[in-house]
Amino acid sequence: MDVTQKGLRAPVSTLPLLQEGINADGAELAQYNPSGSATPASRDSPDQKSIVPLNRESQESSRSQVSVILPVYNAECWLDECLKSLLNQDFQGSIELSVFNDASTDNSINIIEKWKVLLEEVGILVCVGGHCSSRPQGVGFAKNRAVDQSLGTYLCFLDSDDVMMPQRIRLQREVAIQHPKSVFTSHGPTVIMPTWFCSREWFCHVGRFDEGGKGTPEDLLYFYEHLRKGGDVFRVDQCLLQYRYHPQAATHSVREETIWTHRLLFLEERVLSQWASFTIWNAGKQGRKLFRSLSLTNQKKVIAFCDVDKNKITKGFYVYEESKEKPKPRIPIIHFRDASPPFIICVKLDLTGGQLEENLNQLNLKEGVDYHHFN
């Protein structure tokens, strides 16, 4: 098991590189229903057996400032540490925990009930919902139900296998008040769902999570919809979460190629549709894969590959042998100093020892205008 501490700062690019292990097999983003009712899922919903406080109506009049949204499925190994991190928050305002148990078959529900008592003793409201279906309905389903049964003005998303730092809720809420159309997220270009924090109003404006079930990238699809509707992304310059990467993580149920496909479609929609031509920075494997993956329209916009590798540059051209066109496309390979922006950069930032960043600085390029990363 790998436990990584995620730091946060602000702002980050609105064309993020998303976490590995996200998949969506034809899934569509569920839409928010202004009436407040849930949009019907693509399959029959399971029988609900919710355990909720009896005084929810009275709680409406004293709405919590922050609702922590916690979907749970077979998380007995992690829940004690996760919920202890909620107990240890230094936020002085009102907090609500909204848990939805997605048909766990382990001891998760008993651990939740134990912590419900402990948390409510210190004034943290706890709402526990769940269902008794024979199979889990997926992370998107569980998150939507947890949001539905919560009342907080702000939503703090948390995974049951992760641990919050004591300052997380306090710092994210402070900044969220100043940026009502933003999602607050984590660490470099990667969007880590368990560090999302946003207002309920903005969440409802964007829409609900996709409920396609196992293998659906509900966070990726939701985040893209957030950007389409004019949302921003900000981070706080402190470590706010310990993120666990382990064999049981939901991220392993998805395919890398599907991540690539969704990111590519978003790149074509948001960036390439605005460009008449562009250069692919990297004549190697990743750059060539990007070219082959593009629509025919966008392939024709590629004027060159650029690189620093003398052997690739000496070769002169990349020939797209799999093309059905005659003659087959021949794309020049040139040195980056001879290339013309805008660029799509297919080079990982942490693998060049800072050389890539130095090369970009030499050209006086502005990210988001003269180039976008796709690596």
mmCIF file of C-alpha atoms in Angstrom:
data_model
loop_
_atom_site.group_PDB
_atom_site.id
_atom_site.type_symbol
_atom_site.label_atom_id
_atom_site.label_comp_id
_atom_site.label_asym_id
_atom_site.label_seq_id
_atom_site.Cartn_x
_atom_site.Cartn_y
_atom_site.Cartn_z
ATOM 1 C CA MET A 1 0.000 0.000 0.000
ATOM 2 C CA ASP A 2 1.225 3.442 -0.909
ATOM 3 C CA VAL A 3 0.125 6.403 1.193
ATOM 4 C CA THR A 4 0.799 9.774 -0.420
ATOM 5 C CA GLN A 5 0.320 13.183 1.167
ATOM 6 C CA LYS A 6 -1.338 15.580 -1.210
ATOM 7 C CA GLY A 7 -0.510 19.292 -1.052
ATOM 8 C CA LEU A 8 -2.739 22.012 -2.457
ATOM 9 C CA ARG A 9 -2.216 25.451 -3.997
ATOM 10 C CA ALA A 10 -4.039 27.908 -6.300
ATOM 11 C CA PRO A 11 -4.793 28.185 -9.148
ATOM 12 C CA VAL A 12 -4.257 25.278 -11.563
ATOM 13 C CA SER A 13 -4.916 24.940 -15.286
ATOM 14 C CA THR A 14 -8.497 24.433 -16.416
ATOM 15 C CA LEU A 15 -7.348 21.636 -18.702
ATOM 16 C CA PRO A 16 -6.040 19.236 -16.048
ATOM 17 C CA LEU A 17 -4.347 15.908 -16.503
ATOM 18 C CA LEU A 18 -6.536 13.463 -14.722
ATOM 19 C CA GLN A 19 -5.658 10.637 -12.445
ATOM 20 C CA GLU A 20 -4.739 7.272 -13.848
ATOM 21 C CA GLY A 21 -7.304 4.526 -13.542
ATOM 22 C CA ILE A 22 -10.437 6.390 -14.647
ATOM 23 C CA ASN A 23 -12.823 4.764 -17.066
ATOM 24 C CA ALA A 24 -16.187 5.434 -18.673
ATOM 25 C CA ASP A 25 -17.635 2.858 -21.002
ATOM 26 C CA GLY A 26 -20.160 4.983 -22.851
ATOM 27 C CA ALA A 27 -21.386 6.631 -19.663
ATOM 28 C CA GLU A 28 -23.373 9.873 -19.841
ATOM 29 C CA LEU A 29 -23.325 12.581 -17.198
ATOM 30 C CA ALA A 30 -26.528 12.586 -15.173
ATOM 31 C CA GLN A 31 -28.302 15.947 -15.129
ATOM 32 C CA TYR A 32 -29.370 17.929 -12.100
ATOM 33 C CA ASN A 33 -33.120 18.180 -11.641
ATOM 34 C CA PRO A 34 -34.039 21.661 -10.376
ATOM 35 C CA SER A 35 -37.076 20.188 -8.611
ATOM 36 C CA GLY A 36 -34.710 18.494 -6.212
ATOM 37 C CA SER A 37 -35.581 14.939 -7.172
ATOM 38 C CA ALA A 38 -32.911 12.579 -8.398
ATOM 39 C CA THR A 39 -32.556 12.005 -12.101
ATOM 40 C CA PRO A 40 -33.516 8.371 -12.756
ATOM 41 C CA ALA A 41 -30.537 6.065 -13.034
ATOM 42 C CA SER A 42 -29.940 3.986 -16.141
ATOM 43 C CA ARG A 43 -30.992 0.873 -14.242
ATOM 44 C CA ASP A 44 -33.454 0.066 -11.486
ATOM 45 C CA SER A 45 -32.482 1.592 -8.194
ATOM 46 C CA PRO A 46 -31.960 -0.842 -5.313
ATOM 47 C CA ASP A 47 -34.327 -1.065 -2.406
ATOM 48 C CA GLN A 48 -33.360 1.596 0.069
ATOM 49 C CA LYS A 49 -32.859 0.826 3.748
ATOM 50 C CA SER A 50 -31.694 4.120 5.133
ATOM 51 C CA ILE A 51 -30.741 4.891 8.686
ATOM 52 C CA VAL A 52 -31.212 8.626 9.162
ATOM 53 C CA PRO A 53 -31.804 10.916 12.102
ATOM 54 C CA LEU A 54 -35.472 11.414 12.917
ATOM 55 C CA ASN A 55 -35.194 15.184 13.215
ATOM 56 C CA ARG A 56 -33.951 16.091 9.715
ATOM 57 C CA GLU A 57 -36.726 18.653 9.301
ATOM 58 C CA SER A 58 -35.599 20.570 12.373
ATOM 59 C CA GLN A 59 -31.973 20.324 11.218
ATOM 60 C CA GLU A 60 -32.950 22.140 8.011
ATOM 61 C CA SER A 61 -33.468 25.303 10.010
ATOM 62 C CA SER A 62 -29.967 25.015 11.488
ATOM 63 C CA ARG A 63 -28.117 23.860 8.404
ATOM 64 C CA SER A 64 -24.505 22.829 8.927
ATOM 65 C CA GLN A 65 -21.833 24.922 7.288
ATOM 66 C CA VAL A 66 -20.043 21.886 5.830
ATOM 67 C CA SER A 67 -21.248 18.399 4.914
ATOM 68 C CA VAL A 68 -18.555 15.748 4.565
ATOM 69 C CA ILE A 69 -19.679 13.390 1.777
ATOM 70 C CA LEU A 70 -18.505 9.842 2.421
ATOM 71 C CA PRO A 71 -19.455 6.899 0.153
ATOM 72 C CA VAL A 72 -18.587 3.545 1.736
ATOM 73 C CA TYR A 73 -18.152 0.070 0.323
ATOM 74 C CA ASN A 74 -16.308 -2.635 2.273
ATOM 75 C CA ALA A 75 -14.007 -0.152 3.990
ATOM 76 C CA GLU A 76 -13.568 -1.744 7.409
ATOM 77 C CA CYS A 77 -9.766 -1.606 7.079
ATOM 78 C CA TRP A 78 -9.740 2.161 6.687
ATOM 79 C CA LEU A 79 -12.816 3.638 8.361
ATOM 80 C CA ASP A 80 -11.474 4.114 11.872
ATOM 81 C CA GLU A 81 -8.555 6.219 10.689
ATOM 82 C CA CYS A 82 -10.710 8.060 8.154
ATOM 83 C CA LEU A 83 -13.393 9.025 10.680
ATOM 84 C CA LYS A 84 -10.846 9.888 13.343
ATOM 85 C CA SER A 85 -9.452 12.458 10.912
ATOM 86 C CA LEU A 86 -12.910 14.058 10.810
ATOM 87 C CA LEU A 87 -13.025 14.143 14.597
ATOM 88 C CA ASN A 88 -9.635 15.897 14.607
ATOM 89 C CA GLN A 89 -10.622 18.770 12.309
ATOM 90 C CA ASP A 90 -9.741 22.205 13.703
ATOM 91 C CA PHE A 91 -12.661 23.920 11.919
ATOM 92 C CA GLN A 92 -14.741 25.775 14.511
ATOM 93 C CA GLY A 93 -17.961 25.918 12.493
ATOM 94 C CA SER A 94 -20.709 23.319 12.217
ATOM 95 C CA ILE A 95 -19.978 20.014 10.441
ATOM 96 C CA GLU A 96 -22.240 17.249 9.247
ATOM 97 C CA LEU A 97 -21.112 13.787 8.125
ATOM 98 C CA SER A 98 -23.245 12.187 5.415
ATOM 99 C CA VAL A 99 -22.432 8.515 4.876
ATOM 100 C CA PHE A 100 -23.965 6.247 2.270
ATOM 101 C CA ASN A 101 -23.195 2.551 2.671
ATOM 102 C CA ASP A 102 -23.261 0.950 -0.782
ATOM 103 C CA ALA A 103 -24.198 -2.643 0.193
ATOM 104 C CA SER A 104 -21.033 -3.376 2.155
ATOM 105 C CA THR A 105 -20.664 -7.001 3.228
ATOM 106 C CA ASP A 106 -17.940 -6.465 5.836
ATOM 107 C CA ASN A 107 -18.068 -4.741 9.211
ATOM 108 C CA SER A 108 -18.306 -1.211 7.768
ATOM 109 C CA ILE A 109 -21.802 -0.428 9.058
ATOM 110 C CA ASN A 110 -20.905 -1.339 12.652
ATOM 111 C CA ILE A 111 -17.824 0.875 12.516
ATOM 112 C CA ILE A 112 -19.949 3.706 11.125
ATOM 113 C CA GLU A 113 -22.511 3.328 13.899
ATOM 114 C CA LYS A 114 -19.756 3.365 16.530
ATOM 115 C CA TRP A 115 -18.328 6.591 15.121
ATOM 116 C CA LYS A 116 -21.798 8.110 14.772
ATOM 117 C CA VAL A 117 -22.048 8.118 18.569
ATOM 118 C CA LEU A 118 -18.541 9.503 19.046
ATOM 119 C CA LEU A 119 -18.962 12.267 16.472
ATOM 120 C CA GLU A 120 -22.379 13.374 17.669
ATOM 121 C CA GLU A 121 -20.998 13.653 21.204
ATOM 122 C CA VAL A 122 -18.773 16.494 19.974
ATOM 123 C CA GLY A 123 -21.533 18.153 17.953
ATOM 124 C CA ILE A 124 -20.940 16.695 14.485
ATOM 125 C CA LEU A 125 -24.283 15.670 12.999
ATOM 126 C CA VAL A 126 -24.216 12.248 11.329
ATOM 127 C CA CYS A 127 -26.630 11.025 8.675
ATOM 128 C CA VAL A 128 -26.249 7.377 7.624
ATOM 129 C CA GLY A 129 -27.978 5.957 4.588
ATOM 130 C CA GLY A 130 -27.545 2.779 2.638
ATOM 131 C CA HIS A 131 -29.228 -0.044 0.777
ATOM 132 C CA CYS A 132 -29.501 -3.817 1.052
ATOM 133 C CA SER A 133 -29.180 -4.710 -2.620
ATOM 134 C CA SER A 134 -27.242 -7.854 -3.478
ATOM 135 C CA ARG A 135 -24.573 -5.772 -5.200
ATOM 136 C CA PRO A 136 -23.119 -2.275 -4.895
ATOM 137 C CA GLN A 137 -24.497 0.379 -7.214
ATOM 138 C CA GLY A 138 -21.229 2.245 -7.668
ATOM 139 C CA VAL A 139 -19.404 5.288 -6.374
ATOM 140 C CA GLY A 140 -21.472 7.797 -8.359
ATOM 141 C CA PHE A 141 -24.713 6.378 -6.968
ATOM 142 C CA ALA A 142 -23.386 6.431 -3.403
ATOM 143 C CA LYS A 143 -22.043 9.983 -3.673
ATOM 144 C CA ASN A 144 -25.312 11.288 -5.094
ATOM 145 C CA ARG A 145 -27.303 9.698 -2.276
ATOM 146 C CA ALA A 146 -24.896 11.062 0.329
ATOM 147 C CA VAL A 147 -25.316 14.551 -1.130
ATOM 148 C CA ASP A 148 -29.118 14.137 -1.292
ATOM 149 C CA GLN A 149 -29.417 13.295 2.398
ATOM 150 C CA SER A 150 -27.012 16.040 3.522
ATOM 151 C CA LEU A 151 -27.842 19.649 4.371
ATOM 152 C CA GLY A 152 -24.548 21.556 4.522
ATOM 153 C CA THR A 153 -23.912 24.758 2.619
ATOM 154 C CA TYR A 154 -20.550 23.372 1.447
ATOM 155 C CA LEU A 155 -19.699 19.826 0.363
ATOM 156 C CA CYS A 156 -16.389 18.261 1.383
ATOM 157 C CA PHE A 157 -15.784 15.016 -0.528
ATOM 158 C CA LEU A 158 -13.868 12.248 1.200
ATOM 159 C CA ASP A 159 -13.099 8.616 0.355
ATOM 160 C CA SER A 160 -13.396 6.030 3.090
ATOM 161 C CA ASP A 161 -9.782 4.892 2.691
ATOM 162 C CA ASP A 162 -8.241 8.363 3.003
ATOM 163 C CA VAL A 163 -7.251 10.577 5.921
ATOM 164 C CA MET A 164 -7.780 14.336 6.214
ATOM 165 C CA MET A 165 -5.237 16.632 7.793
ATOM 166 C CA PRO A 166 -6.721 18.639 10.736
ATOM 167 C CA GLN A 167 -6.738 21.922 8.806
ATOM 168 C CA ARG A 168 -8.420 20.646 5.633
ATOM 169 C CA ILE A 169 -12.028 21.770 6.136
ATOM 170 C CA ARG A 170 -11.048 25.096 7.685
ATOM 171 C CA LEU A 171 -8.650 26.103 4.915
ATOM 172 C CA GLN A 172 -10.789 24.956 2.014
ATOM 173 C CA ARG A 173 -13.904 26.663 3.330
ATOM 174 C CA GLU A 174 -12.017 29.932 3.878
ATOM 175 C CA VAL A 175 -11.003 30.003 0.217
ATOM 176 C CA ALA A 176 -14.318 28.601 -1.069
ATOM 177 C CA ILE A 177 -16.158 31.600 0.354
ATOM 178 C CA GLN A 178 -14.052 33.813 -1.930
ATOM 179 C CA HIS A 179 -14.475 31.611 -5.023
ATOM 180 C CA PRO A 180 -18.074 30.353 -5.255
ATOM 181 C CA LYS A 181 -17.653 28.818 -8.741
ATOM 182 C CA SER A 182 -14.619 26.737 -7.903
ATOM 183 C CA VAL A 183 -13.716 23.194 -6.979
ATOM 184 C CA PHE A 184 -10.802 22.927 -4.560
ATOM 185 C CA THR A 185 -8.581 20.019 -5.395
ATOM 186 C CA SER A 186 -5.110 18.630 -5.102
ATOM 187 C CA HIS A 187 -1.478 18.181 -6.039
ATOM 188 C CA GLY A 188 0.038 19.174 -9.335
ATOM 189 C CA PRO A 189 -1.881 18.551 -12.510
ATOM 190 C CA THR A 190 -3.679 15.495 -11.123
ATOM 191 C CA VAL A 191 -7.273 15.880 -9.986
ATOM 192 C CA ILE A 192 -7.722 13.780 -6.845
ATOM 193 C CA MET A 193 -11.427 13.422 -6.088
ATOM 194 C CA PRO A 194 -11.119 13.015 -2.288
ATOM 195 C CA THR A 195 -9.844 16.590 -1.987
ATOM 196 C CA TRP A 196 -12.775 18.217 -3.792
ATOM 197 C CA PHE A 197 -14.615 20.898 -1.860
ATOM 198 C CA CYS A 198 -17.348 23.128 -3.299
ATOM 199 C CA SER A 199 -20.571 24.880 -2.423
ATOM 200 C CA ARG A 200 -23.813 22.929 -2.617
ATOM 201 C CA GLU A 201 -25.193 25.611 -4.907
ATOM 202 C CA TRP A 202 -22.374 25.097 -7.398
ATOM 203 C CA PHE A 203 -22.616 21.315 -7.204
ATOM 204 C CA CYS A 204 -26.308 21.482 -8.075
ATOM 205 C CA HIS A 205 -25.623 23.918 -10.902
ATOM 206 C CA VAL A 206 -23.148 21.532 -12.514
ATOM 207 C CA GLY A 207 -25.254 18.409 -12.036
ATOM 208 C CA ARG A 208 -25.128 15.014 -10.400
ATOM 209 C CA PHE A 209 -22.529 12.270 -10.652
ATOM 210 C CA ASP A 210 -22.968 9.652 -13.327
ATOM 211 C CA GLU A 211 -24.451 6.463 -11.893
ATOM 212 C CA GLY A 212 -23.119 3.992 -14.453
ATOM 213 C CA GLY A 213 -21.604 1.820 -11.739
ATOM 214 C CA LYS A 214 -18.296 -0.003 -11.648
ATOM 215 C CA GLY A 215 -15.796 1.353 -14.147
ATOM 216 C CA THR A 216 -17.572 4.682 -14.657
ATOM 217 C CA PRO A 217 -15.389 7.781 -14.227
ATOM 218 C CA GLU A 218 -18.007 9.727 -12.294
ATOM 219 C CA ASP A 219 -15.398 12.191 -11.026
ATOM 220 C CA LEU A 220 -13.830 12.743 -14.448
ATOM 221 C CA LEU A 221 -17.181 13.309 -16.164
ATOM 222 C CA TYR A 222 -18.382 15.597 -13.404
ATOM 223 C CA PHE A 223 -15.170 17.602 -13.487
ATOM 224 C CA TYR A 224 -15.370 18.113 -17.245
ATOM 225 C CA GLU A 225 -18.959 19.314 -16.854
ATOM 226 C CA HIS A 226 -17.758 21.675 -14.121
ATOM 227 C CA LEU A 227 -15.268 23.212 -16.562
ATOM 228 C CA ARG A 228 -17.839 23.401 -19.376
ATOM 229 C CA LYS A 229 -20.097 25.443 -17.128
ATOM 230 C CA GLY A 230 -17.382 27.957 -16.349
ATOM 231 C CA GLY A 231 -16.019 26.506 -13.129
ATOM 232 C CA ASP A 232 -12.531 27.204 -11.840
ATOM 233 C CA VAL A 233 -9.992 25.096 -9.949
ATOM 234 C CA PHE A 234 -8.031 26.286 -6.923
ATOM 235 C CA ARG A 235 -5.675 24.710 -4.461
ATOM 236 C CA VAL A 236 -4.429 25.613 -0.990
ATOM 237 C CA ASP A 237 -0.678 25.543 -0.386
ATOM 238 C CA GLN A 238 -0.712 23.022 2.431
ATOM 239 C CA CYS A 239 -0.938 19.266 2.766
ATOM 240 C CA LEU A 240 -4.612 18.487 3.325
ATOM 241 C CA LEU A 241 -5.001 14.755 2.756
ATOM 242 C CA GLN A 242 -3.307 11.376 2.877
ATOM 243 C CA TYR A 243 -4.401 9.531 -0.257
ATOM 244 C CA ARG A 244 -4.150 5.749 -0.223
ATOM 245 C CA TYR A 245 -3.348 3.841 -3.389
ATOM 246 C CA HIS A 246 -3.915 0.129 -2.818
ATOM 247 C CA PRO A 247 -5.073 -2.996 -4.685
ATOM 248 C CA GLN A 248 -8.700 -2.671 -3.539
ATOM 249 C CA ALA A 249 -9.036 0.937 -4.746
ATOM 250 C CA ALA A 250 -11.861 1.581 -7.211
ATOM 251 C CA THR A 251 -9.386 3.155 -9.618
ATOM 252 C CA HIS A 252 -8.151 -0.339 -10.561
ATOM 253 C CA SER A 253 -11.492 -1.276 -12.097
ATOM 254 C CA VAL A 254 -10.944 1.040 -15.042
ATOM 255 C CA ARG A 255 -8.911 0.958 -18.233
ATOM 256 C CA GLU A 256 -6.089 3.270 -19.201
ATOM 257 C CA GLU A 257 -7.284 3.489 -22.806
ATOM 258 C CA THR A 258 -10.646 4.805 -21.698
ATOM 259 C CA ILE A 259 -8.942 7.555 -19.717
ATOM 260 C CA TRP A 260 -6.999 8.455 -22.830
ATOM 261 C CA THR A 261 -10.162 8.535 -24.932
ATOM 262 C CA HIS A 262 -12.064 10.862 -22.603
ATOM 263 C CA ARG A 263 -9.121 13.187 -22.173
ATOM 264 C CA LEU A 264 -8.597 13.283 -25.924
ATOM 265 C CA LEU A 265 -12.238 14.136 -26.612
ATOM 266 C CA PHE A 266 -12.074 16.944 -24.077
ATOM 267 C CA LEU A 267 -8.827 18.245 -25.594
ATOM 268 C CA GLU A 268 -10.404 18.319 -29.051
ATOM 269 C CA GLU A 269 -13.544 19.982 -27.727
ATOM 270 C CA ARG A 270 -11.936 22.631 -25.552
ATOM 271 C CA VAL A 271 -8.628 23.405 -27.259
ATOM 272 C CA LEU A 272 -8.108 22.027 -30.742
ATOM 273 C CA SER A 273 -11.471 23.285 -31.958
ATOM 274 C CA GLN A 274 -10.102 26.808 -31.387
ATOM 275 C CA TRP A 275 -6.824 26.278 -33.269
ATOM 276 C CA ALA A 276 -6.285 26.362 -37.028
ATOM 277 C CA SER A 277 -2.983 24.491 -36.700
ATOM 278 C CA PHE A 278 -0.606 23.238 -34.010
ATOM 279 C CA THR A 279 2.618 21.374 -33.300
ATOM 280 C CA ILE A 280 2.943 18.194 -31.248
ATOM 281 C CA TRP A 281 5.898 18.473 -28.861
ATOM 282 C CA ASN A 282 7.362 14.931 -28.772
ATOM 283 C CA ALA A 283 8.099 12.868 -31.852
ATOM 284 C CA GLY A 284 8.301 9.726 -29.737
ATOM 285 C CA LYS A 285 5.754 7.134 -28.711
ATOM 286 C CA GLN A 286 3.315 9.413 -26.868
ATOM 287 C CA GLY A 287 3.363 12.137 -29.502
ATOM 288 C CA ARG A 288 2.723 9.649 -32.293
ATOM 289 C CA LYS A 289 -0.061 8.019 -30.303
ATOM 290 C CA LEU A 290 -1.715 11.405 -29.859
ATOM 291 C CA PHE A 291 -1.552 12.046 -33.599
ATOM 292 C CA ARG A 292 -3.064 8.653 -34.435
ATOM 293 C CA SER A 293 -5.844 9.180 -31.884
ATOM 294 C CA LEU A 294 -6.955 12.548 -33.244
ATOM 295 C CA SER A 295 -9.956 12.968 -35.485
ATOM 296 C CA LEU A 296 -9.109 13.319 -39.174
ATOM 297 C CA THR A 297 -9.959 17.013 -38.975
ATOM 298 C CA ASN A 298 -7.460 17.594 -36.186
ATOM 299 C CA GLN A 299 -4.800 15.361 -37.766
ATOM 300 C CA LYS A 300 -4.816 17.736 -40.716
ATOM 301 C CA LYS A 301 -4.099 20.647 -38.348
ATOM 302 C CA VAL A 302 -0.783 19.123 -37.196
ATOM 303 C CA ILE A 303 1.983 21.010 -39.001
ATOM 304 C CA ALA A 304 4.944 19.289 -37.312
ATOM 305 C CA PHE A 305 6.352 17.230 -34.490
ATOM 306 C CA CYS A 306 9.123 18.900 -32.510
ATOM 307 C CA ASP A 307 11.763 17.271 -30.318
ATOM 308 C CA VAL A 308 15.286 17.559 -28.921
ATOM 309 C CA ASP A 309 16.391 14.069 -29.974
ATOM 310 C CA LYS A 310 18.843 14.385 -32.866
ATOM 311 C CA ASN A 311 18.041 10.912 -34.185
ATOM 312 C CA LYS A 312 14.336 11.704 -34.457
ATOM 313 C CA ILE A 313 15.009 15.083 -36.031
ATOM 314 C CA THR A 314 17.460 13.555 -38.530
ATOM 315 C CA LYS A 315 14.773 11.109 -39.617
ATOM 316 C CA GLY A 316 12.917 14.131 -40.960
ATOM 317 C CA PHE A 317 9.334 12.859 -41.098
ATOM 318 C CA TYR A 318 6.792 10.711 -39.322
ATOM 319 C CA VAL A 319 4.782 8.645 -41.810
ATOM 320 C CA TYR A 320 1.357 7.550 -40.623
ATOM 321 C CA GLU A 321 1.442 4.091 -42.137
ATOM 322 C CA GLU A 322 -1.968 3.038 -40.778
ATOM 323 C CA SER A 323 -3.706 5.872 -42.607
ATOM 324 C CA LYS A 324 -6.122 4.987 -45.402
ATOM 325 C CA GLU A 325 -5.253 8.206 -47.164
ATOM 326 C CA LYS A 326 -3.166 8.202 -50.319
ATOM 327 C CA PRO A 327 -0.495 9.389 -50.170
ATOM 328 C CA LYS A 328 -0.048 8.615 -46.483
ATOM 329 C CA PRO A 329 0.427 11.665 -44.211
ATOM 330 C CA ARG A 330 4.078 12.705 -43.723
ATOM 331 C CA ILE A 331 4.541 15.028 -40.761
ATOM 332 C CA PRO A 332 7.863 16.928 -40.450
ATOM 333 C CA ILE A 333 10.000 16.381 -37.327
ATOM 334 C CA ILE A 334 11.931 19.519 -36.349
ATOM 335 C CA HIS A 335 13.871 20.961 -33.411
ATOM 336 C CA PHE A 336 11.692 22.734 -30.860
ATOM 337 C CA ARG A 337 13.480 26.054 -31.520
ATOM 338 C CA ASP A 338 12.366 25.880 -35.154
ATOM 339 C CA ALA A 339 8.754 24.986 -34.317
ATOM 340 C CA SER A 340 5.766 27.297 -34.296
ATOM 341 C CA PRO A 341 3.215 27.502 -31.480
ATOM 342 C CA PRO A 342 0.664 26.593 -30.340
ATOM 343 C CA PHE A 343 1.886 23.283 -28.964
ATOM 344 C CA ILE A 344 0.367 20.183 -27.441
ATOM 345 C CA ILE A 345 3.116 18.924 -25.155
ATOM 346 C CA CYS A 346 3.280 15.146 -24.682
ATOM 347 C CA VAL A 347 6.210 15.069 -22.255
ATOM 348 C CA LYS A 348 5.942 14.240 -18.573
ATOM 349 C CA LEU A 349 7.073 17.183 -16.478
ATOM 350 C CA ASP A 350 8.950 15.116 -13.890
ATOM 351 C CA LEU A 351 11.068 13.051 -16.288
ATOM 352 C CA THR A 352 13.321 15.662 -17.877
ATOM 353 C CA GLY A 353 15.155 17.044 -14.857
ATOM 354 C CA GLY A 354 13.692 20.482 -15.517
ATOM 355 C CA GLN A 355 14.944 20.609 -19.114
ATOM 356 C CA LEU A 356 11.447 20.801 -20.606
ATOM 357 C CA GLU A 357 10.519 23.728 -18.396
ATOM 358 C CA GLU A 358 13.773 25.481 -19.322
ATOM 359 C CA ASN A 359 13.085 24.980 -23.019
ATOM 360 C CA LEU A 360 9.577 26.404 -22.651
ATOM 361 C CA ASN A 361 10.944 29.431 -20.805
ATOM 362 C CA GLN A 362 13.397 30.072 -23.646
ATOM 363 C CA LEU A 363 10.476 30.456 -26.028
ATOM 364 C CA ASN A 364 8.551 32.829 -23.713
ATOM 365 C CA LEU A 365 5.379 30.775 -24.050
ATOM 366 C CA LYS A 366 2.256 31.142 -21.933
ATOM 367 C CA GLU A 367 0.487 28.003 -20.742
ATOM 368 C CA GLY A 368 -3.159 27.878 -21.758
ATOM 369 C CA VAL A 369 -2.481 30.185 -24.707
ATOM 370 C CA ASP A 370 0.630 28.978 -26.502
ATOM 371 C CA TYR A 371 0.591 25.417 -25.214
ATOM 372 C CA HIS A 372 -1.329 22.779 -23.302
ATOM 373 C CA HIS A 373 0.010 19.657 -21.624
ATOM 374 C CA PHE A 374 -1.290 16.237 -22.644
ATOM 375 C CA ASN A 375 0.950 13.626 -21.040
#
